[in-house]
Coordinates of C-alpha atoms and ligand atoms in Angstrom, one line a residue:
X449 CA -102.8 155.0 -42.0
X450 CA -101.4 152.4 -44.9
X451 CA -101.4 154.5 -47.8
X452 CA -103.6 152.5 -50.5
X453 CA -101.5 149.7 -51.9
X454 CA -101.4 147.8 -55.1
X455 CA -98.6 144.4 -54.8
X456 CA -97.1 143.6 -57.8
X457 CA -96.2 139.8 -57.3
X458 CA -92.7 139.2 -59.2
X459 CA -92.6 135.8 -61.0
X460 CA -88.8 136.9 -62.3
X461 CA -89.8 139.0 -65.2
X462 CA -86.9 142.0 -65.8
X463 CA -89.7 144.7 -66.1
X464 CA -91.0 144.4 -62.5
X465 CA -89.2 147.9 -61.7
X466 CA -91.2 149.4 -64.2
X467 CA -94.2 148.3 -63.6
X468 CA -93.2 149.3 -60.2
X469 CA -92.8 153.0 -61.5
X470 CA -95.7 153.5 -63.9
X471 CA -98.2 152.7 -61.0
X472 CA -96.2 154.9 -59.0
X473 CA -96.5 157.5 -61.4
X474 CA -100.7 157.3 -61.2
X475 CA -99.5 158.5 -57.8
X476 CA -100.3 154.9 -56.2
X477 CA -98.3 153.3 -53.7
X478 CA -97.2 149.9 -54.8
X479 CA -94.4 147.2 -53.8
X480 CA -92.7 144.5 -55.5
X481 CA -93.1 141.0 -53.7
X482 CA -91.8 137.5 -54.3
X483 CA -94.4 135.2 -55.7
X484 CA -93.8 132.6 -52.9
X485 CA -95.4 135.4 -50.6
X486 CA -97.9 133.9 -48.5
X487 CA -101.3 134.5 -49.1
X488 CA -102.2 135.6 -45.6
X489 CA -99.5 137.9 -45.6
X490 CA -101.6 139.9 -49.0
X491 CA -104.8 139.4 -47.4
X492 CA -103.3 141.0 -44.2
X493 CA -102.0 144.1 -46.4
X494 CA -105.6 144.6 -48.2
X495 CA -104.1 145.2 -51.2
X496 CA -106.5 147.5 -53.6
X497 CA -105.3 145.3 -56.6
X498 CA -102.5 143.0 -57.5
X499 CA -100.3 142.7 -60.4
X500 CA -98.8 139.3 -61.4
X501 CA -95.2 140.2 -63.6
X502 CA -94.0 138.4 -66.6
X503 CA -91.3 135.7 -66.1
X504 CA -89.2 133.4 -68.1
X505 CA -90.5 130.4 -67.2
X506 CA -93.0 128.0 -68.8
X507 CA -96.4 127.2 -66.6
X508 CA -96.0 123.2 -67.5
X509 CA -92.5 123.5 -66.7
X510 CA -91.9 121.3 -63.3
X511 CA -90.3 124.0 -61.4
X512 CA -92.2 126.8 -62.8
X513 CA -92.8 129.7 -60.3
X514 CA -96.9 129.4 -59.1
X515 CA -99.1 131.0 -56.9
X516 CA -102.4 130.1 -55.4
X517 CA -105.1 129.8 -57.0
X518 CA -107.1 131.1 -53.9
X519 CA -105.3 134.3 -55.3
X520 CA -107.6 135.2 -57.2
X521 CA -110.6 134.5 -55.0
X522 CA -109.7 137.2 -52.8
X523 CA -112.3 139.8 -54.5
X524 CA -109.1 142.0 -55.5
X525 CA -108.4 142.9 -58.7
X526 CA -105.9 141.2 -60.3
X527 CA -104.2 142.2 -64.0
X528 CA -101.9 139.3 -65.2
X529 CA -99.0 140.2 -67.4
X530 CA -97.3 138.0 -69.7
X531 CA -96.1 135.1 -67.9
X532 CA -98.7 136.5 -65.5
X533 CA -101.7 136.1 -67.8
X534 CA -100.4 132.5 -68.5
X535 CA -100.9 131.4 -65.1
X536 CA -104.0 133.2 -64.6
X537 CA -105.5 131.0 -67.7
X538 CA -103.7 127.9 -66.3
X539 CA -104.7 128.3 -62.6
X540 CA -107.9 128.7 -63.5
X541 CA -108.5 126.5 -66.1
X542 CA -107.6 127.7 -69.6
X543 CA -105.0 126.3 -71.4
X544 CA -101.5 127.2 -72.2
X545 CA -99.3 126.0 -75.1
X546 CA -96.2 126.7 -77.2
X547 CA -96.8 128.8 -79.9
X548 CA -95.5 127.7 -82.9
X549 CA -93.3 131.1 -83.8
X550 CA -92.6 133.2 -81.0
X551 CA -93.9 136.8 -80.9
X552 CA -90.9 139.3 -80.0
X553 CA -91.4 143.2 -80.4
X554 CA -93.3 145.7 -81.5
X555 CA -97.1 143.8 -82.6
X556 CA -99.9 144.9 -84.4
X557 CA -102.8 144.9 -81.1
X558 CA -106.8 144.5 -82.4
X559 CA -109.3 145.2 -79.3
X560 CA -112.0 142.7 -80.0
X561 CA -114.5 143.8 -77.2
X562 CA -115.0 146.6 -74.7
X563 CA -112.8 146.6 -71.7
X564 CA -112.9 149.0 -68.9
X565 CA -108.7 148.2 -69.2
X566 CA -109.3 149.8 -72.7
X567 CA -111.2 152.5 -72.3
X568 CA -109.7 155.2 -74.2
X569 CA -107.4 153.0 -76.4
X570 CA -108.4 152.6 -80.1
X571 CA -109.4 149.4 -82.1
X572 CA -106.0 149.2 -83.5
X573 CA -102.7 149.5 -81.7
X574 CA -99.2 148.6 -81.2
X575 CA -98.1 146.6 -78.1
X576 CA -94.8 145.1 -77.5
X577 CA -94.6 141.2 -77.1
X578 CA -92.1 138.7 -75.6
X579 CA -93.1 135.2 -75.5
X580 CA -93.2 131.7 -76.8
X581 CA -96.0 129.8 -75.2
X582 CA -99.5 132.0 -75.5
X583 CA -102.8 131.1 -73.8
X584 CA -105.1 128.9 -76.3
X585 CA -108.0 128.2 -74.3
X586 CA -109.9 130.8 -72.0
X587 CA -111.2 129.5 -68.6
X588 CA -114.5 129.6 -67.8
X589 CA -116.1 133.1 -67.2
X590 CA -113.2 134.9 -69.4
X591 CA -113.7 136.5 -72.6
X592 CA -111.0 137.4 -74.9
X593 CA -110.6 141.2 -75.4
X594 CA -107.7 141.7 -77.9
X595 CA -105.3 139.6 -80.3
X596 CA -102.5 140.1 -82.5
X597 CA -101.7 138.1 -85.5
X598 CA -100.4 135.4 -83.7
X599 CA -102.2 135.3 -80.1
X600 CA -106.0 135.1 -80.6
X601 CA -105.9 135.7 -76.9
X602 CA -103.4 138.5 -76.4
X603 CA -105.8 139.7 -73.8
X604 CA -108.8 138.4 -71.3
X605 CA -110.7 139.3 -68.5
X606 CA -113.6 138.4 -66.2
X607 CA -114.7 141.3 -65.3
X608 CA -117.4 139.8 -62.9
X609 CA -114.5 138.6 -60.6
X610 CA -112.5 141.6 -61.7
X611 CA -109.6 139.5 -63.0
X612 CA -107.4 140.7 -66.1
X613 CA -104.4 139.6 -68.4
X614 CA -102.7 141.2 -71.2
X615 CA -99.9 138.8 -73.0
X616 CA -98.0 142.1 -73.9
X617 CA -96.1 144.3 -71.9
X618 CA -98.0 147.4 -70.9
X619 CA -95.7 149.1 -68.7
X620 CA -92.9 149.2 -71.5
X621 CA -92.5 152.5 -73.6
X622 CA -93.2 150.5 -76.7
X623 CA -96.8 149.7 -75.9
X624 CA -97.8 153.5 -76.4
X625 CA -101.1 153.1 -74.4
X626 CA -99.4 151.1 -72.2
X627 CA -99.3 153.6 -69.3
X628 CA -102.9 154.6 -70.2
X629 CA -104.0 150.7 -69.6
X630 CA -102.3 150.2 -66.2
X631 CA -104.0 153.7 -65.4
X632 CA -107.4 152.4 -65.7
X633 CA -106.2 149.3 -63.8
X634 CA -105.3 151.1 -60.6
X635 CA -107.9 154.0 -60.6
X636 CA -111.0 152.6 -62.7
X637 CA -110.6 149.2 -61.7
X638 CA -108.8 148.7 -58.4
X639 CA -110.7 152.3 -57.7
X640 CA -107.4 153.8 -56.2
X641 CA -107.6 157.6 -55.4
X642 CA -104.3 158.3 -56.4
X643 CA -103.4 160.1 -53.5
X644 CA -100.0 159.0 -52.9
X645 CA -97.9 162.2 -52.6
X646 CA -94.5 163.0 -50.5
X647 CA -96.1 165.3 -48.4
X648 CA -97.8 162.8 -46.7
X649 CA -95.0 160.6 -47.3
X650 CA -93.0 162.7 -44.9
X651 CA -95.1 163.2 -42.5
X652 CA -96.3 159.5 -41.4
X653 CA -92.3 158.5 -42.0
X654 CA -91.3 161.0 -39.8
X655 CA -94.0 160.2 -37.5
X656 CA -93.0 156.4 -37.6
X657 CA -89.2 157.5 -37.1
X658 CA -89.8 159.5 -33.8
X659 CA -92.1 156.3 -32.3
X660 CA -89.1 153.9 -33.4
X661 CA -86.6 156.1 -32.0
X662 CA -87.9 157.3 -29.0
X663 CA -85.0 159.3 -27.1
X664 CA -82.3 157.1 -28.7
X665 CA -79.2 158.3 -30.6
X666 CA -78.6 157.8 -34.5
X667 CA -76.2 157.9 -36.5
X668 CA -75.5 158.5 -40.2
X669 CA -72.9 158.6 -42.2
X670 CA -73.5 161.8 -44.8
X671 CA -71.9 161.1 -48.2
X672 CA -73.3 164.4 -49.5
X673 CA -74.8 162.4 -52.1
X674 CA -78.9 162.7 -52.9
X675 CA -79.8 159.3 -51.0
X676 CA -78.0 160.2 -47.9
X677 CA -78.8 164.0 -47.7
X678 CA -82.6 163.1 -47.9
X679 CA -82.3 160.6 -45.6
X680 CA -80.3 163.4 -43.0
X681 CA -82.9 165.7 -43.7
X682 CA -85.6 163.1 -43.0
X683 CA -84.5 162.3 -39.6
X684 CA -83.6 166.1 -38.8
X685 CA -86.9 166.4 -38.7
X686 CA -87.9 164.1 -37.3
X687 CA -85.5 163.5 -33.9
X688 CA -83.3 166.4 -34.5
X689 CA -80.4 166.4 -32.3
X690 CA -80.7 163.1 -31.6
X691 CA -79.5 162.6 -35.2
X692 CA -75.7 162.6 -35.6
X693 CA -74.1 162.9 -38.8
X694 CA -70.7 162.3 -40.1
X695 CA -69.4 164.0 -43.0
X696 CA -65.7 162.7 -44.1
X697 CA -64.1 165.1 -46.6
X698 CA -61.8 162.5 -48.4
X699 CA -60.6 164.8 -50.8
X700 CA -62.2 162.9 -53.5
X701 CA -65.1 165.0 -54.2
X702 CA -66.7 167.3 -56.6
X703 CA -65.6 171.1 -56.6
X704 CA -67.2 172.7 -53.7
X705 CA -68.7 169.4 -53.0
X706 CA -67.5 169.6 -49.2
X707 CA -68.4 173.1 -48.8
X708 CA -71.9 172.7 -50.1
X709 CA -72.5 169.8 -47.1
X710 CA -71.1 171.6 -44.4
X711 CA -73.4 174.7 -45.5
X712 CA -76.4 173.1 -45.7
X713 CA -75.8 170.7 -42.7
X714 CA -73.4 172.5 -40.5
X715 CA -74.7 175.1 -37.6
X716 CA -75.7 177.8 -40.2
X717 CA -77.6 175.4 -42.0
X718 CA -81.2 175.0 -42.1
X719 CA -81.2 171.6 -40.6
X720 CA -81.3 171.3 -36.4
X721 CA -79.1 167.8 -36.2
X722 CA -75.5 167.1 -34.7
X723 CA -73.2 167.7 -37.5
X724 CA -69.8 166.1 -37.6
X725 CA -67.4 167.3 -40.4
X726 CA -64.0 165.6 -40.7
X727 CA -60.9 166.5 -42.6
X728 CA -59.7 163.5 -43.7
X729 CA -57.9 164.5 -46.9
X730 CA -54.6 163.7 -46.0
X731 CA -55.0 160.8 -44.7
X732 CA -56.8 159.3 -47.8
X733 CA -53.9 160.9 -50.4
X734 CA -51.0 159.2 -47.9
X735 CA -52.7 155.8 -47.5
X736 CA -53.5 156.3 -52.1
X737 CA -49.9 156.9 -52.6
X738 CA -47.9 154.8 -55.1
X739 CA -50.9 152.7 -55.8
X740 CA -52.4 152.4 -59.1
X741 CA -54.0 149.5 -59.6
X742 CA -58.2 150.6 -59.7
X743 CA -59.5 147.6 -57.3
X744 CA -56.8 148.4 -54.5
X745 CA -57.5 151.8 -54.7
X746 CA -61.1 151.1 -54.2
X747 CA -60.3 148.7 -50.9
X748 CA -58.2 151.7 -49.5
X749 CA -60.6 154.3 -49.9
X750 CA -63.4 151.8 -48.7
X751 CA -61.2 150.9 -45.9
X752 CA -59.8 154.1 -44.5
X753 CA -63.4 155.8 -44.9
X754 CA -64.6 152.8 -42.5
X755 CA -61.6 153.8 -40.0
X756 CA -62.4 157.4 -39.7
X757 CA -65.9 157.0 -39.5
X758 CA -65.2 154.2 -36.3
X759 CA -63.0 156.8 -34.8
X760 CA -65.2 159.9 -34.9
X761 CA -68.3 157.8 -34.1
X762 CA -66.7 156.5 -30.6
X763 CA -66.9 160.1 -29.6
X764 CA -70.5 160.3 -30.3
X765 CA -71.4 158.3 -27.1
X766 CA -74.7 156.0 -27.1
X767 CA -75.6 155.1 -30.6
X768 CA -78.4 152.9 -31.1
X769 CA -79.2 153.5 -34.7
X770 CA -77.6 153.3 -38.0
X771 CA -79.0 155.0 -40.7
X772 CA -78.5 154.5 -44.4
X773 CA -79.7 156.0 -47.7
X774 CA -81.0 152.5 -49.1
X775 CA -83.6 153.4 -51.9
X776 CA -85.8 151.0 -53.3
X777 CA -83.8 150.0 -56.8
X778 CA -81.2 148.7 -53.9
X779 CA -83.0 146.8 -52.3
X780 CA -84.9 145.4 -55.2
X781 CA -81.4 144.3 -56.9
X782 CA -79.9 143.5 -53.9
X783 CA -79.4 139.7 -54.1
X784 CA -79.4 139.4 -57.9
X785 CA -76.2 137.4 -58.8
X786 CA -73.8 137.9 -62.0
X787 CA -70.3 138.8 -62.0
X788 CA -68.3 141.0 -60.2
X789 CA -67.2 143.8 -62.3
X790 CA -66.1 146.5 -59.5
X791 CA -66.4 146.2 -55.9
X792 CA -68.8 149.1 -55.5
X793 CA -68.1 150.2 -52.4
X794 CA -70.3 152.5 -50.7
X795 CA -69.7 155.3 -48.5
X796 CA -72.3 154.8 -45.8
X797 CA -71.8 151.3 -45.6
X798 CA -72.0 149.6 -41.9
X799 CA -68.5 148.8 -40.5
X800 CA -68.8 145.2 -39.5
X801 CA -67.4 145.8 -36.1
X802 CA -69.8 148.3 -35.3
X803 CA -73.0 146.8 -33.6
X804 CA -76.5 148.9 -33.3
X805 CA -80.2 147.3 -32.0
X806 CA -81.1 148.5 -35.5
X807 CA -80.8 150.2 -39.2
X808 CA -82.8 153.1 -40.0
X809 CA -83.7 153.2 -43.9
X810 CA -86.5 155.7 -44.1
X811 CA -86.0 155.6 -48.4
X812 CA -86.0 151.6 -48.8
X813 CA -89.1 152.0 -50.5
X814 CA -88.9 155.3 -52.7
X815 CA -87.7 155.5 -56.2
X816 CA -84.5 158.1 -57.1
X817 CA -87.0 160.6 -58.1
X818 CA -89.7 159.7 -55.5
X819 CA -86.3 160.5 -53.4
X820 CA -85.7 163.7 -55.2
X821 CA -89.2 165.1 -54.8
X822 CA -88.9 164.0 -51.1
X823 CA -85.7 166.4 -50.8
X824 CA -86.9 169.2 -52.2
X825 CA -90.5 168.9 -50.0
X826 CA -88.1 169.1 -46.9
X827 CA -86.3 172.3 -48.2
X828 CA -82.9 170.5 -50.1
X829 CA -81.8 173.2 -52.2
X830 CA -82.0 172.0 -55.9
X831 CA -78.5 171.7 -56.8
X832 CA -78.0 168.7 -53.9
X833 CA -81.5 167.4 -54.9
X834 CA -80.7 167.0 -58.6
X835 CA -77.0 166.0 -58.3
X836 CA -75.7 163.6 -60.9
X837 CA -75.0 160.2 -59.5
X838 CA -71.1 159.8 -58.2
X839 CA -69.5 156.9 -56.8
X840 CA -68.8 156.1 -53.4
X841 CA -65.1 156.1 -53.9
X842 CA -65.3 159.7 -55.5
X843 CA -62.9 161.0 -58.1
X844 CA -61.0 158.1 -56.9
X845 CA -61.8 156.2 -60.0
X846 CA -61.8 159.3 -62.0
X847 CA -58.3 159.4 -61.8
X848 CA -57.2 156.6 -63.5
X849 CA -53.4 155.1 -61.8
X850 CA -52.0 156.9 -59.3
X851 CA -54.1 159.8 -56.9
X852 CA -52.6 162.7 -55.4
X853 CA -53.5 165.8 -54.5
X854 CA -52.9 167.7 -57.2
X855 CA -54.5 165.0 -59.6
X856 CA -57.7 165.9 -57.9
X857 CA -57.2 169.5 -58.3
X858 CA -57.5 169.3 -61.9
X859 CA -60.0 166.8 -62.5
X860 CA -62.0 169.2 -59.9
X861 CA -61.5 172.0 -62.2
X862 CA -61.5 170.2 -65.4
X863 CA -65.2 169.0 -64.4
X864 CA -66.3 172.2 -63.0
X865 CA -66.0 173.8 -66.2
X866 CA -67.6 171.1 -68.0
X867 CA -70.6 171.3 -65.9
X868 CA -70.7 175.2 -66.1
X869 CA -70.7 175.0 -69.9
X870 CA -73.4 172.0 -70.2
X871 CA -75.8 174.3 -68.0
X872 CA -75.1 177.6 -70.0
X873 CA -75.8 175.0 -73.4
X874 CA -78.9 174.0 -72.2
X875 CA -77.9 170.1 -72.0
X876 CA -79.9 167.9 -70.3
X877 CA -78.2 165.9 -67.7
X878 CA -80.9 164.3 -65.9
X879 CA -80.9 160.9 -67.7
X880 CA -77.0 160.2 -68.0
X881 CA -73.7 161.0 -66.0
X882 CA -71.4 164.1 -67.2
X883 CA -68.3 164.6 -66.3
X884 CA -64.6 165.0 -66.2
X885 CA -61.5 162.1 -65.6
X886 CA -58.5 162.4 -65.6
X887 CA -56.0 160.2 -67.8
X888 CA -53.1 158.8 -67.0
X889 CA -51.6 159.7 -70.0
X890 CA -48.9 162.6 -70.5
X891 CA -48.3 164.1 -73.7
X892 CA -46.3 166.6 -75.8
X893 CA -47.8 170.1 -76.6
X894 CA -46.8 173.4 -76.8
X895 CA -48.0 176.3 -74.9
X896 CA -46.4 179.8 -76.2
X897 CA -43.0 178.9 -77.4
X898 CA -42.8 176.2 -74.8
X899 CA -42.4 172.3 -74.6
X900 CA -45.0 171.1 -72.1
X901 CA -45.7 167.4 -71.4
X902 CA -48.7 167.2 -69.1
X903 CA -52.1 165.3 -68.7
X904 CA -54.7 164.7 -70.6
X905 CA -58.5 164.9 -69.6
X906 CA -61.1 163.0 -70.8
X907 CA -64.9 164.0 -71.1
X908 CA -67.3 161.4 -70.0
X909 CA -71.0 161.7 -71.4
X910 CA -73.5 159.1 -71.5
X911 CA -77.6 158.5 -71.7
X912 CA -78.5 155.9 -69.6
X913 CA -81.8 155.2 -67.6
X914 CA -80.2 152.1 -65.5
X915 CA -76.7 152.9 -65.5
X916 CA -76.6 148.8 -66.8
X917 CA -75.7 150.1 -70.2
X918 CA -74.7 153.6 -71.5
X919 CA -74.1 155.3 -75.3
X920 CA -72.1 158.3 -75.2
X921 CA -74.1 161.3 -76.2
X922 CA -73.8 163.6 -79.2
X923 CA -73.0 166.7 -77.4
X924 CA -72.7 170.0 -79.9
X925 CA -69.5 170.3 -81.3
X926 CA -69.3 174.2 -80.2
X927 CA -70.0 172.6 -76.4
X928 CA -67.0 170.8 -76.7
X929 CA -64.2 172.8 -78.4
X930 CA -65.6 175.5 -75.8
X931 CA -64.8 173.0 -72.3
X932 CA -61.2 172.0 -74.2
X933 CA -60.3 175.3 -74.9
X934 CA -61.0 176.6 -71.4
X935 CA -59.8 173.4 -69.7
X936 CA -56.4 173.6 -71.9
X937 CA -56.2 177.5 -70.7
X938 CA -57.5 177.6 -66.8
X939 CA -56.3 174.0 -65.6
X940 CA -52.5 173.6 -64.8
X941 CA -50.9 170.5 -65.7
X942 CA -53.1 169.9 -68.4
X943 CA -52.8 170.2 -72.3
X944 CA -54.8 167.6 -73.6
X945 CA -58.6 167.1 -73.8
X946 CA -60.7 164.0 -75.4
X947 CA -64.1 162.9 -75.9
X948 CA -64.5 159.3 -74.9
X949 CA -67.2 157.7 -77.3
X950 CA -67.4 154.1 -75.8
X951 CA -70.6 153.0 -75.2
X952 CA -71.3 150.6 -71.5
X953 CA -70.6 147.9 -72.7
X954 CA -67.9 147.3 -73.7
X955 CA -66.7 149.9 -71.2
X956 CA -68.1 151.0 -67.9
X957 CA -69.2 154.5 -67.2
X958 CA -66.6 155.1 -64.7
X959 CA -62.8 154.8 -66.0
X960 CA -62.2 152.8 -63.3
Ligands
LIG1815 P1 -70.3 151.6 -63.6 O1 -68.5 152.6 -63.8 O2 -69.7 150.4 -63.2 O3 -71.0 152.4 -62.9 O4 -70.5 151.6 -65.3 C1 -72.9 152.2 -63.2 C2 -73.0 153.0 -62.1 O5 -72.6 152.9 -60.8 C3 -71.8 154.3 -60.3 N1 -70.6 153.4 -59.4 C4 -70.9 153.7 -58.0 N2 -71.3 153.9 -57.2 N3 -70.5 153.1 -55.0 C5 -70.9 153.8 -56.1 O6 -72.1 154.5 -54.9 C6 -68.8 153.1 -56.1 O7 -68.1 151.9 -56.1 C7 -69.1 153.1 -57.5 N4 -68.8 152.7 -58.7 C8 -69.4 153.0 -59.9 C9 -71.1 155.4 -61.4 O8 -71.0 156.7 -61.1 C10 -72.3 154.7 -62.1 O9 -73.2 155.2 -62.2

């Protein structure tokens, strides 16, 4: 059975994922669809509600994204946000015009009338605005329900047709009552029960995977990261030994990570599957010998991975499906252009020369925190499920310059010390990335009565929610001192510890 669904039509706004997150937080399933989605498709999905996102255009622009006016006649509640609000006004016969001054940022909001959208909102509150155009005349049947100093129609509705619109952004944190408004929309106005839960998702998805796979074989490249581990767990529950997981130990994983993967998914673990673990460490270190350039290193790691994976897969027999741990943000963001900063090789990508009947991406509709909840639901250990993000090329991009076995060992040990102390000091690492990297700087030190000439470790600790921008965390000084002292004393080859304060931009999170 399909869960109760709210559809979010995307008009190019930058906060669409945030809207989806807020709706899912109300335990209501939602999906983001392009604004060009045919009306027939929308109708067939039988949504409980529709949300129109913001967007950068002006409704009068010749190539402005639009929607069919019939969308408002489906009998399904619609909430228009920012551009979505203007579009609703425009399509239904109201007027939208450029304002004399744009409103941007935190703005006082006054409620003008009772509205089910604002049930518990105080009459005066604040909201986050970001617009130049504004609605200046209401469509027939609508009334204004809120205003701001510059915007006489900051919210409007026709409650008899269950059509609602807000000029501001309820999805952002800076609209303090915004989450409550979205909750009112999906729960009270759309009548959603809020029954979207991981337990029911797991059951439904396991059944769907069984039906699709039948008696055939599935192959998964298991990296040990959260997404591929949860994919493995889910598929194992669905098709058991028809699933082969190939784990390539390239020697560039965090301390004890490879052992952890083997413990959880190997023959001693809780999951019924065919687990193949390949020790390819020497092969990777050989291939990386003498290579210093970051992009070359990434390419070599990617290519080696594909080769090892292909070789091993040949022995698996007739594989019909290839499974990947793609998650929703990957789906939403893919295809969005932008300059290439780094070639993000995802270990687990499909080798081009292999062909399969189909691809399975059972997590493609889930956000990261939902993937984590699902992982726990399926019985994966907490430390695996709450693991920090780790790049596909692994420590290869956390060792500046040439990668060697010895350097990999140094960075693994230093990182393990850093993680232990973060935990001991109660630092919340959930909203960021915390790790040790090895610079290629060697410097002079003194230990006992001896001169040393050894490497410097850089500690990196950044707070970020989207990994696009990040700022260094103000770690307690005492923690930094303890980590420094333990690293220089316990990690051979390291005689200096630096704390990297640089934000992103201009730096990136990883060192390469
Ligand atoms: P940067 O260094 O570009 O990293 O600021 C942003 C986020 O992406 C992760 N990262 C990668 N993830 N394959 C991945 O799957 C890669 O090649 C890769 N490179 C960087 C990085 O850890 C951070 O979370």
